[in-house]
mmCIF file of C-alpha atoms in Angstrom:
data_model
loop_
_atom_site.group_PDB
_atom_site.id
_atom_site.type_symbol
_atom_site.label_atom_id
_atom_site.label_comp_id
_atom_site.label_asym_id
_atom_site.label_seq_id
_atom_site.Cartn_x
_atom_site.Cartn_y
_atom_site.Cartn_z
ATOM 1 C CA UNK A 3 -23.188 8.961 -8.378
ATOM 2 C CA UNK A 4 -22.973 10.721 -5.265
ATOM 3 C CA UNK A 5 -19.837 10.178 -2.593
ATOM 4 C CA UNK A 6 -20.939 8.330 0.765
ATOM 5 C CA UNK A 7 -18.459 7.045 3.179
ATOM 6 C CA UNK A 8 -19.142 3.273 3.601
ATOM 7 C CA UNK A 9 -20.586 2.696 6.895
ATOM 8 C CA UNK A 10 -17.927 0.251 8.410
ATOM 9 C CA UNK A 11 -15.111 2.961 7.726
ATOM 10 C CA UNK A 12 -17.536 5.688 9.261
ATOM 11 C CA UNK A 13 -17.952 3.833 12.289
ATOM 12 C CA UNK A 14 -14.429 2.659 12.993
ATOM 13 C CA UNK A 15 -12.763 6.497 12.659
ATOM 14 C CA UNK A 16 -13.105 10.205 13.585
ATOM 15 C CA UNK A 17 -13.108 12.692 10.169
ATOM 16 C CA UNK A 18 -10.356 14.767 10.574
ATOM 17 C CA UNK A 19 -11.299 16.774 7.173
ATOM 18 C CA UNK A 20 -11.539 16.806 3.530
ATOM 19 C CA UNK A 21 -8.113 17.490 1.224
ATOM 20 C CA UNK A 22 -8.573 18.374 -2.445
ATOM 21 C CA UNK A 23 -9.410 14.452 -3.419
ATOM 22 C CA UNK A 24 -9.042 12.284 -0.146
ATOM 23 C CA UNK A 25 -11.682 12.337 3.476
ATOM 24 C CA UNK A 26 -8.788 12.082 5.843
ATOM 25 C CA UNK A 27 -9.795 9.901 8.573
ATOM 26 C CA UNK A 28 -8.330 8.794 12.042
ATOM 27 C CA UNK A 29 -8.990 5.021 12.602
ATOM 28 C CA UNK A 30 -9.840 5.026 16.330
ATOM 29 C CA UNK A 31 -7.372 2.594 17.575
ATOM 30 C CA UNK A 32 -4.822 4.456 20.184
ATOM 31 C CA UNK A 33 -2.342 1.814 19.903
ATOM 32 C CA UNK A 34 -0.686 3.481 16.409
ATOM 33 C CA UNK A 35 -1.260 6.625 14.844
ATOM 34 C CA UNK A 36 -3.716 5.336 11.627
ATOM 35 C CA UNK A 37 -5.145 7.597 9.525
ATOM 36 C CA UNK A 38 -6.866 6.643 6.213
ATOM 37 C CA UNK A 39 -7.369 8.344 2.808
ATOM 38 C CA UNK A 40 -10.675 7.875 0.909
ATOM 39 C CA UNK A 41 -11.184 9.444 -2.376
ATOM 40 C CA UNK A 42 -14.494 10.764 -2.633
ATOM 41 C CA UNK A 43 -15.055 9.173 -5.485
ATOM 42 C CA UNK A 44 -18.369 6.954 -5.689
ATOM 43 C CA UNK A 45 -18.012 3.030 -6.717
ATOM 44 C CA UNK A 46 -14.177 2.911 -6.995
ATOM 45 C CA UNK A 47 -12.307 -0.468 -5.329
ATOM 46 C CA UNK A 48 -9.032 0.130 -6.847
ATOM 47 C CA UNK A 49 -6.556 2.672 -6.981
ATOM 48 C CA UNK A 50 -6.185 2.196 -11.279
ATOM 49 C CA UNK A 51 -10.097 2.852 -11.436
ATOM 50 C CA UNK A 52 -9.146 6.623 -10.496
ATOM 51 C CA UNK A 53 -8.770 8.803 -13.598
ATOM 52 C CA UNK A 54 -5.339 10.304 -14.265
ATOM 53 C CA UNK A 55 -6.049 13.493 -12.648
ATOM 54 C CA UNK A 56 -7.404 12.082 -9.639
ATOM 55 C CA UNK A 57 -4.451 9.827 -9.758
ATOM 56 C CA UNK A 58 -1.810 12.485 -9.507
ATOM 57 C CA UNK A 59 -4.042 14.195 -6.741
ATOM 58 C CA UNK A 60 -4.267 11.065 -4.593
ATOM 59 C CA UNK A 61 -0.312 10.589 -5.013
ATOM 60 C CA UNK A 62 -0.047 14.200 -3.749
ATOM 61 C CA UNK A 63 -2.159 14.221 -0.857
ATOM 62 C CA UNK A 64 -0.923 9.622 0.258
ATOM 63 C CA UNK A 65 2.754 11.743 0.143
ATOM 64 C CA UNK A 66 2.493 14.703 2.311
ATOM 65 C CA UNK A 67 0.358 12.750 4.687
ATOM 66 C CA UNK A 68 3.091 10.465 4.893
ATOM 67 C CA UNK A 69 5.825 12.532 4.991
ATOM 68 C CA UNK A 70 3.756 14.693 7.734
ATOM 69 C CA UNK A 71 2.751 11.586 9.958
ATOM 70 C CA UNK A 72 6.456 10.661 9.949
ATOM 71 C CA UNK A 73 8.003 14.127 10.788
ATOM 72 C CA UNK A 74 5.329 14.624 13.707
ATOM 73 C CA UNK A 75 5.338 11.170 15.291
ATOM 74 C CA UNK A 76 8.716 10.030 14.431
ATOM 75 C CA UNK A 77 7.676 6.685 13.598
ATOM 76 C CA UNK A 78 9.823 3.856 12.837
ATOM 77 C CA UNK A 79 8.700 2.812 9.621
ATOM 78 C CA UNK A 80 5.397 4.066 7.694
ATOM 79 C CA UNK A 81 3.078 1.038 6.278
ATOM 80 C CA UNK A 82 0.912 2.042 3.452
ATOM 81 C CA UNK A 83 -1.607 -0.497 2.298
ATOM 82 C CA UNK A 84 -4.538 -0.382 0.000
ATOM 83 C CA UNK A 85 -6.449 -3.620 0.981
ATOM 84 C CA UNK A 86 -10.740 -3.614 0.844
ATOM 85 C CA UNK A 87 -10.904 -6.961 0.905
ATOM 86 C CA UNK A 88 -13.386 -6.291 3.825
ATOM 87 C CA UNK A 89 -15.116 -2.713 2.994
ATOM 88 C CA UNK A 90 -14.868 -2.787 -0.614
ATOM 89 C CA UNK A 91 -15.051 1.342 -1.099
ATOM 90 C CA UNK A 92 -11.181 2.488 -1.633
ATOM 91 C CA UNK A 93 -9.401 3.698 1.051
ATOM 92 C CA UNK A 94 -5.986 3.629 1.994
ATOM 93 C CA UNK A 95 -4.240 3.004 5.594
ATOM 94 C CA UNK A 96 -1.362 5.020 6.348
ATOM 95 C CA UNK A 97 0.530 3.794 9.719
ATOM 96 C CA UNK A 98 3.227 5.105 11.702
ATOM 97 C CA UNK A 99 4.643 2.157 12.950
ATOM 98 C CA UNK A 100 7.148 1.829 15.787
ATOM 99 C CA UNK A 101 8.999 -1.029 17.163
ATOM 100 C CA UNK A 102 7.828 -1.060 20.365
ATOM 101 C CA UNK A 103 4.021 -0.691 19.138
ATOM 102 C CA UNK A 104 1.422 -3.495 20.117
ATOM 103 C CA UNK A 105 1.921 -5.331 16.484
ATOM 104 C CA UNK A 106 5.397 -4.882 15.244
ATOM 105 C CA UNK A 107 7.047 -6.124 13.476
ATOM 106 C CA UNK A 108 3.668 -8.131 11.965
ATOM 107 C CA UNK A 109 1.278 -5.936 10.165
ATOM 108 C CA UNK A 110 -1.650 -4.292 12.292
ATOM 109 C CA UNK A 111 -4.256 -5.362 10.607
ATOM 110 C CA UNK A 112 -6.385 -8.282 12.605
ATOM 111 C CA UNK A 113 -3.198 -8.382 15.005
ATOM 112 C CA UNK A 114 -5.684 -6.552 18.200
ATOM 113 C CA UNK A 115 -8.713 -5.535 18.256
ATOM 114 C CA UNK A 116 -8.655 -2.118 18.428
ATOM 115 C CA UNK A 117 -8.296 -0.004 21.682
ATOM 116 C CA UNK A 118 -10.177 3.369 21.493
ATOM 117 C CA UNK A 119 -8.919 6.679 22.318
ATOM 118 C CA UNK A 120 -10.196 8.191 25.546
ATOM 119 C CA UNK A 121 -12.015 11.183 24.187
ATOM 120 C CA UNK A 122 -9.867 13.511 24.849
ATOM 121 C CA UNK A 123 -6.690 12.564 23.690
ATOM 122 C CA UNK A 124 -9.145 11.773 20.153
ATOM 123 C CA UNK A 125 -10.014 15.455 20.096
ATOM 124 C CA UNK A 126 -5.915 15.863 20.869
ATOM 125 C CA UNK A 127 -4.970 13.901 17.668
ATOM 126 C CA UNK A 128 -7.615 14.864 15.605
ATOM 127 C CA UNK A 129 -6.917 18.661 16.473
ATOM 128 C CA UNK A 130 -2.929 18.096 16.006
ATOM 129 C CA UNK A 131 -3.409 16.809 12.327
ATOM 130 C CA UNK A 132 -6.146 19.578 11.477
ATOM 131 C CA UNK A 133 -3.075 21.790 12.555
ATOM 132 C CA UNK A 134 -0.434 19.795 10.438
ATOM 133 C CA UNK A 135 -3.176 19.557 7.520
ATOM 134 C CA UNK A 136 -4.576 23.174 7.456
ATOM 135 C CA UNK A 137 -3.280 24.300 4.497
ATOM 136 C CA UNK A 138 -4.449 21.484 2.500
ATOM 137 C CA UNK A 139 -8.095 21.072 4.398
ATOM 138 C CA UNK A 140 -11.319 22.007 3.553
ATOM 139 C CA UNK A 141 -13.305 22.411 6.523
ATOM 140 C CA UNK A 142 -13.735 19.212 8.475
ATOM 141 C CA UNK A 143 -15.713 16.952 7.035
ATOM 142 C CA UNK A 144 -19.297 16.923 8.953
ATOM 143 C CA UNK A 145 -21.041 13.351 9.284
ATOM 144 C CA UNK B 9 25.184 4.131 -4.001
ATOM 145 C CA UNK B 10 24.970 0.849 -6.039
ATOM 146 C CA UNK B 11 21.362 -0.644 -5.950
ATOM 147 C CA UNK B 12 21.730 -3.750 -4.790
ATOM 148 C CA UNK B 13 18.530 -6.438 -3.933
ATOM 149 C CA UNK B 14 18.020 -7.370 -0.135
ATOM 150 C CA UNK B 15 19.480 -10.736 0.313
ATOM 151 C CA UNK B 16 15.818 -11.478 2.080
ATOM 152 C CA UNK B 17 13.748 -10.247 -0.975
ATOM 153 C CA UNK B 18 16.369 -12.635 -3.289
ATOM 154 C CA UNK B 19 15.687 -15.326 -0.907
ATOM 155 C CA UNK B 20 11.976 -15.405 -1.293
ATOM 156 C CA UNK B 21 11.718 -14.106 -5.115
ATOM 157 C CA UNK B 22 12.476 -14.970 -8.462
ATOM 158 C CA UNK B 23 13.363 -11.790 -10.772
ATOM 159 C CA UNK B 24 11.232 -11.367 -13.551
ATOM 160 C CA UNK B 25 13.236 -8.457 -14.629
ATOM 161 C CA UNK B 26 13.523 -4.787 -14.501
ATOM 162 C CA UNK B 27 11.217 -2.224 -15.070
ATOM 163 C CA UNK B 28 12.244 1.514 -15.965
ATOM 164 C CA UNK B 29 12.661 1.910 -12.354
ATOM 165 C CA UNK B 30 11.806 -1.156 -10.446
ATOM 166 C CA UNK B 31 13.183 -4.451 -10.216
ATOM 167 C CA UNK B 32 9.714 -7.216 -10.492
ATOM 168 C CA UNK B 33 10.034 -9.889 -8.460
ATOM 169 C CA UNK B 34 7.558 -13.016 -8.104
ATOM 170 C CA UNK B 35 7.646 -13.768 -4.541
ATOM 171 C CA UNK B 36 7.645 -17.737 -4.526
ATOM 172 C CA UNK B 37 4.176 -18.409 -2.966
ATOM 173 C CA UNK B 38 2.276 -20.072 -4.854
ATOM 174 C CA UNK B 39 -1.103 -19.858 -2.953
ATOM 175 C CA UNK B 40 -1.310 -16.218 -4.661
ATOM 176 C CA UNK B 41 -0.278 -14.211 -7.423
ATOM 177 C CA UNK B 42 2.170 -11.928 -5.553
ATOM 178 C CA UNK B 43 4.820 -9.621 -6.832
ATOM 179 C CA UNK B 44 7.049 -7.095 -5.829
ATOM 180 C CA UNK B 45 8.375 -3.582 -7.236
ATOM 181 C CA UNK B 46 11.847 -2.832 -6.367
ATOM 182 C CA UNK B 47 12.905 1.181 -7.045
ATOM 183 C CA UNK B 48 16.227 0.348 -7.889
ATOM 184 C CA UNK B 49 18.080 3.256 -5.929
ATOM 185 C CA UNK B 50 19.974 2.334 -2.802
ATOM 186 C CA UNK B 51 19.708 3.066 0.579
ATOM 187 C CA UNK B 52 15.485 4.013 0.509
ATOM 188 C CA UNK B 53 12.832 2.950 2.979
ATOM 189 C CA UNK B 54 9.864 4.779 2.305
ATOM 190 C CA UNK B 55 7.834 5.953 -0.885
ATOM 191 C CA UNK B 56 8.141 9.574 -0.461
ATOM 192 C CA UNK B 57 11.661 9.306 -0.106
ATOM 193 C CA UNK B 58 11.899 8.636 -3.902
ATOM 194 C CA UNK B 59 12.387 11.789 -6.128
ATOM 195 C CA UNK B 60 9.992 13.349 -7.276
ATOM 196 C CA UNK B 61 11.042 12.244 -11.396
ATOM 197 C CA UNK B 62 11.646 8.683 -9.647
ATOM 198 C CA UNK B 63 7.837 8.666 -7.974
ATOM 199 C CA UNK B 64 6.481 9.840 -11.203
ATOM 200 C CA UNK B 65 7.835 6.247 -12.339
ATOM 201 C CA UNK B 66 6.615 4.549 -9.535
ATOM 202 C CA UNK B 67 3.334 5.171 -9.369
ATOM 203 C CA UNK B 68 3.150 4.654 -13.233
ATOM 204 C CA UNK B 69 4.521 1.125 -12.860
ATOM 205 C CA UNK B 70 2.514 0.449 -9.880
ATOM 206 C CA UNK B 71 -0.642 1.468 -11.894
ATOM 207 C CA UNK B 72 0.560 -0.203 -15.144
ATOM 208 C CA UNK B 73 1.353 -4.165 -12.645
ATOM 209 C CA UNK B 74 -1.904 -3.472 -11.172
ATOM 210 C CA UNK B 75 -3.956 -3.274 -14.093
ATOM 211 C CA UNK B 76 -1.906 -6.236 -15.483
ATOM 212 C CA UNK B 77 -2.421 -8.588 -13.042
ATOM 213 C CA UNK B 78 -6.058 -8.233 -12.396
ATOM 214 C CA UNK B 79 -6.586 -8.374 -16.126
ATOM 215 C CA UNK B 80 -4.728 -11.482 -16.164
ATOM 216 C CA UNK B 81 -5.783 -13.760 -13.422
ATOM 217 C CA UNK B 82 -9.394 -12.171 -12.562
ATOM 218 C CA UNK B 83 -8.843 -11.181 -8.808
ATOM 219 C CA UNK B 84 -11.767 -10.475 -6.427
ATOM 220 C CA UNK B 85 -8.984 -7.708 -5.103
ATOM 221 C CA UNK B 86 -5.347 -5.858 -5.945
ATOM 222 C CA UNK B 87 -3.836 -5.530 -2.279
ATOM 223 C CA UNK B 88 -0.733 -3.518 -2.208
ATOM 224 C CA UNK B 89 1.039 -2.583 0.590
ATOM 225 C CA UNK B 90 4.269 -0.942 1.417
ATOM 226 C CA UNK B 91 5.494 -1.908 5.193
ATOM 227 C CA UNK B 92 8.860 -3.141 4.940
ATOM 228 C CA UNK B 93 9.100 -3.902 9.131
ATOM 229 C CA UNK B 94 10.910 -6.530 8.775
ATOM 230 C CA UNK B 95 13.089 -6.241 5.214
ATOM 231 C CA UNK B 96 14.135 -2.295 5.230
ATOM 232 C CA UNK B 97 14.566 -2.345 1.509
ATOM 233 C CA UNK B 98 11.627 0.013 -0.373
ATOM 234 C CA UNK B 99 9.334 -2.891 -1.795
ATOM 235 C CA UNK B 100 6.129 -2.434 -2.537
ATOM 236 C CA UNK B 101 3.610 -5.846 -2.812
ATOM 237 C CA UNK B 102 1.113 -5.801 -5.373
ATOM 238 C CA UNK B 103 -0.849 -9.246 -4.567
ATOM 239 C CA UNK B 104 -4.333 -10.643 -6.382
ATOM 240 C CA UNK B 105 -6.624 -11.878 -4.197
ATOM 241 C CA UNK B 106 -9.212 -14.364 -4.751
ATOM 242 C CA UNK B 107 -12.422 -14.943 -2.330
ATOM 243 C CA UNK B 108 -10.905 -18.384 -2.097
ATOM 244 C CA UNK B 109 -8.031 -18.009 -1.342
ATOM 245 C CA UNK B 110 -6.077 -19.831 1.798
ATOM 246 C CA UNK B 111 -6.129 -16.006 3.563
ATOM 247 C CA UNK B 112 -9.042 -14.353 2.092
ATOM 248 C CA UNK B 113 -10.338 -12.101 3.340
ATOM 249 C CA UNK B 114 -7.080 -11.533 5.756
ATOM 250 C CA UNK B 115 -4.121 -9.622 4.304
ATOM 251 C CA UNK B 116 -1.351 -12.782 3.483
ATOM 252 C CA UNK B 117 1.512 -11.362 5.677
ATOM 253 C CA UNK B 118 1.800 -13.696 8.317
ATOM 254 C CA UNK B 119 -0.932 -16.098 7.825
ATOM 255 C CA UNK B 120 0.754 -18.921 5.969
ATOM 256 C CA UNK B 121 4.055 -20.269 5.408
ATOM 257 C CA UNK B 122 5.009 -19.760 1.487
ATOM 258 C CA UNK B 123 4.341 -22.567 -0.877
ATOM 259 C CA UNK B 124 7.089 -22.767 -3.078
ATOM 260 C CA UNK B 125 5.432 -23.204 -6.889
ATOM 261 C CA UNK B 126 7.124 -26.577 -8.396
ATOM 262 C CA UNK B 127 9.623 -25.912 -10.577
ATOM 263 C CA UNK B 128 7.507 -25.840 -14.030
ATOM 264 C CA UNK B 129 5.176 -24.099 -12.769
ATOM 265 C CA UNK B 130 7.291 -21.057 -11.068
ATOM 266 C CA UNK B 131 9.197 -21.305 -14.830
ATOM 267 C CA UNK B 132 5.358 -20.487 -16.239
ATOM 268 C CA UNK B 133 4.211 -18.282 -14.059
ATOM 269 C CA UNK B 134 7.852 -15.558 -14.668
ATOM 270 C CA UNK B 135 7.172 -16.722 -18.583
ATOM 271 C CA UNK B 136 3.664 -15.209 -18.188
ATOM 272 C CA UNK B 137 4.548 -12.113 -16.236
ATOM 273 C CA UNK B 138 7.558 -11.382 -18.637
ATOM 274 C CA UNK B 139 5.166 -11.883 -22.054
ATOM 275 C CA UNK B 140 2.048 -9.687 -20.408
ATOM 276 C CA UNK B 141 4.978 -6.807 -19.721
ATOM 277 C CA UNK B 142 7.664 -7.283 -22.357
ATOM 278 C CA UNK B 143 6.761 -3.800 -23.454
ATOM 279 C CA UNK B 144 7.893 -2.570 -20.523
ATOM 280 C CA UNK B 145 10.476 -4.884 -18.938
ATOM 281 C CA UNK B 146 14.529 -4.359 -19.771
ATOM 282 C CA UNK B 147 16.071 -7.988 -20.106
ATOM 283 C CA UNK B 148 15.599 -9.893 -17.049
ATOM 284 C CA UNK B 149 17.951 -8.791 -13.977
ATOM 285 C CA UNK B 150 20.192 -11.694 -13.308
ATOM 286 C CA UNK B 151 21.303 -13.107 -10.623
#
């Protein structure tokens, strides 16, 4: 069964690229850096349904995005959640959170509707985690 | 460091004891089946702050609840997030979700106040949780 990004998660973010398991995406919502791991795995809803090598790739790649997204926007607090109960594909949010963003200290999810990027400051982020990413990218995902 | 449990997660939780690394907790809502894994090492905030031995652990006891709970009550969804705004304590929520539930298809945080399970039922619910994972679970943390 072949890997196809659900269309609600295509149409709310910008593909920053492809890591070893994950699409990296950036949610476009300028009020808090969100990016989003998919694996490109086809049918999955929950992160036990990936076999055990998957599994130790997708705990590789959730960590050093985290542990990037934190050292480059010096976030308050990271929130990783693993939800679908929307867009029932897997994927994964990983927010830097601060405490003066538009949602803290409540979650961001259905908080605000989401305000996008003006389209250069999209290319800015997208281009700053392709940087922070490279080693670990394949070439940017095309849609 | 002694490990000690965030006076806020005791507040809202019952222990149903400890896991080779985390502490399980049943938070006391009983609109949903939700628990919480507690690394017990003191003084973390954020997943990839756990060693790498440590997150080895983790994400096998994450993995192993998951599978557990969705086995046992059905769920339409597993949501698990890690956010921790508001408690700074690493706890990570593992929560079934049912299409009829009083939040569906909104993530709980913030959407109702708890509903504290009645006494015999909060006493069958830890019974439950402790039998499905005696394997696993050291003798109940106390108090």
């Amino acid at each position: 069964m072949h890997f196809d990004l659900h269309p609600q998660l295509a149409a709310d973010t910008v593909a920053v690229g492809d890591l070893p398991l994950c699409r990296l995406l950036l949610m476009n919502d300028s009020r808090y850096p969100w990016t989003i791991l998919v694996p490109r795995r086809a049918g999955l809803r929950e992160l036990y349904e990936l076999h055990e090598s998957d599994l130790q790739r997708y705990w590789r790649e959730s960590m050093l995005l985290s542990r990037t997204l934190m050292s480059a926007f010096g976030g308050d607090k990271l929130n990783i959640g693993a939800l679908g109960n929307l867009v029932p594909q897997l994927h994964v949010h990983h927010i830097v959170r601060f405490q003066a963003d538009a949602a803290w200290p409540a979650p961001v999810w259905g908080k605000h509707p989401p305000l996008a990027y003006a389209p250069a400051a999209l290319d800015e982020r997208v281009t700053l985690l392709r940087g922070l990413l490279a080693q670990e990218l394949a070439a940017p995902a095309l849609a």
